[in-house]
Amino acid sequence: VQLQAFGGGLVQAGASLRLSCIASQGTFGGFNIGWFRQAPGKEREFLTVISSTGIVTLSGDSVKGRYTISRDNAKNTVWLQINTLRPEDTAAYFCAAGTRYSKRGQDYDYWGQGTQVTVSS
């Protein structure tokens, strides 16, 4: 499956963004989809994951309450809603697909190219 992330941009602190992860060339519905981010000079950080059916979600402690993940398998799309953006949210955001429901990047088999989110103060 091929993934592509969209929706990043330059926003002011306090704004909201909705990132999209669109899949092609594969059975999207069979995969758990996770979102990660990586800021310059920092390690990749797990944000949230949604199960293949969309029933179960898990979020990292740093984003609970501000980040919401959802999916529509009929549209081959997963969304990441980010509210009340902060300058420290500035990073490249990646979606990934895997058969394991996991916080670990190494458990994911397919990665999108990422979309940049920049938050100004």
Coordinates of C-alpha atoms in Angstrom, one line a residue:
V1 CA 0.0 0.0 0.0
Q2 CA 1.2 3.5 -0.8
L3 CA 0.5 6.4 1.6
Q4 CA 0.5 10.1 1.1
A5 CA 0.0 12.7 3.8
F6 CA -1.6 16.1 3.1
G7 CA -2.7 19.1 4.9
G8 CA 0.3 20.6 6.6
G9 CA 1.2 24.3 6.4
L10 CA 2.2 27.4 8.2
V11 CA -0.2 28.4 10.9
Q12 CA -0.3 30.6 14.0
A13 CA -0.3 29.2 17.5
G14 CA -3.9 28.3 18.6
A15 CA -5.0 27.4 15.1
S16 CA -6.3 23.9 14.1
L17 CA -5.3 21.7 11.2
R18 CA -6.6 18.5 9.8
L19 CA -4.0 16.2 8.2
S20 CA -5.1 13.5 5.7
C21 CA -3.4 10.3 5.0
I22 CA -4.6 8.8 1.7
A23 CA -3.8 5.2 0.7
S24 CA -3.5 3.7 -2.8
Q25 CA -2.5 0.4 -4.3
G26 CA -3.5 -1.9 -1.5
T27 CA -6.0 -3.1 0.9
F28 CA -6.2 -0.1 3.2
G29 CA -8.8 -1.5 5.5
G30 CA -6.6 -4.3 6.7
F31 CA -4.0 -2.0 8.3
N32 CA -3.7 -0.1 11.5
I33 CA -2.7 3.4 10.7
G34 CA -0.4 5.5 12.9
W35 CA 0.8 9.1 12.9
F36 CA 4.3 10.1 13.9
R37 CA 6.2 13.4 13.7
Q38 CA 9.8 14.3 13.6
A39 CA 11.2 17.8 14.4
P40 CA 14.7 18.8 13.3
G41 CA 17.3 17.3 15.5
K42 CA 14.8 15.2 17.4
E43 CA 13.8 11.6 17.3
R44 CA 10.6 10.4 15.7
E45 CA 7.7 10.6 18.0
F46 CA 4.6 8.5 18.1
L47 CA 1.4 10.4 18.2
T48 CA -1.6 8.2 17.7
V49 CA -2.8 5.0 16.0
I50 CA -6.2 3.8 14.9
S51 CA -7.1 0.1 14.5
S52 CA -8.0 -1.3 11.1
T53 CA -11.7 -1.1 11.9
G54 CA -11.5 2.3 13.4
I55 CA -12.9 1.0 16.7
V56 CA -9.8 1.4 18.9
T57 CA -7.4 4.4 19.1
L58 CA -4.3 5.0 21.2
S59 CA -2.5 8.3 21.7
G60 CA 0.8 9.4 23.1
D61 CA 0.8 11.3 26.3
S62 CA 2.1 14.5 24.7
V63 CA -0.9 14.8 22.4
K64 CA -3.9 13.5 24.4
G65 CA -6.8 15.9 24.3
R66 CA -5.6 17.9 21.3
Y67 CA -5.1 15.2 18.6
T68 CA -7.9 13.1 17.3
I69 CA -7.5 10.3 14.7
S70 CA -10.3 8.9 12.6
R71 CA -10.7 6.9 9.4
D72 CA -13.0 6.1 6.6
N73 CA -12.0 2.8 4.9
A74 CA -14.4 3.4 2.0
K75 CA -12.4 6.6 1.2
N76 CA -9.0 5.0 2.0
T77 CA -8.3 7.9 4.3
V78 CA -7.2 8.5 7.8
W79 CA -7.4 12.0 9.3
L80 CA -5.5 13.6 12.2
Q81 CA -7.2 16.6 13.7
I82 CA -4.9 18.8 15.6
N83 CA -6.3 21.6 17.8
T84 CA -4.8 24.4 19.6
L85 CA -1.5 24.1 17.8
R86 CA 1.7 25.2 19.7
P87 CA 5.1 26.1 18.3
E88 CA 6.5 22.9 19.7
D89 CA 4.1 21.0 17.4
T90 CA 6.3 22.1 14.5
A91 CA 7.6 19.0 12.7
A92 CA 7.2 16.8 9.7
Y93 CA 4.1 14.6 10.2
F94 CA 4.1 11.1 8.8
C95 CA 1.4 8.4 8.5
A96 CA 2.3 4.7 8.5
A97 CA 0.5 1.5 7.9
G98 CA 1.1 -1.8 9.7
T99 CA -0.5 -5.1 10.8
R100 CA 0.5 -4.5 14.4
Y101 CA -1.3 -2.1 16.6
S102 CA 1.7 -0.4 18.0
K103 CA 3.4 2.8 19.2
R104 CA 6.7 1.7 17.7
G105 CA 7.8 3.0 14.3
Q106 CA 9.6 -0.2 13.5
D107 CA 6.3 -2.2 13.6
Y108 CA 5.0 -0.3 10.6
D109 CA 5.5 -1.6 7.1
Y110 CA 4.6 1.4 4.9
W111 CA 5.2 5.1 5.3
G112 CA 4.0 8.2 3.6
Q113 CA 6.3 11.0 2.6
G114 CA 5.2 13.3 5.3
T115 CA 3.7 16.8 5.5
Q116 CA 5.3 19.8 7.2
V117 CA 3.5 21.6 10.0
T118 CA 5.0 24.9 11.1
V119 CA 3.4 26.8 14.0
S120 CA 4.4 30.4 14.6
S121 CA 4.1 32.0 18.0

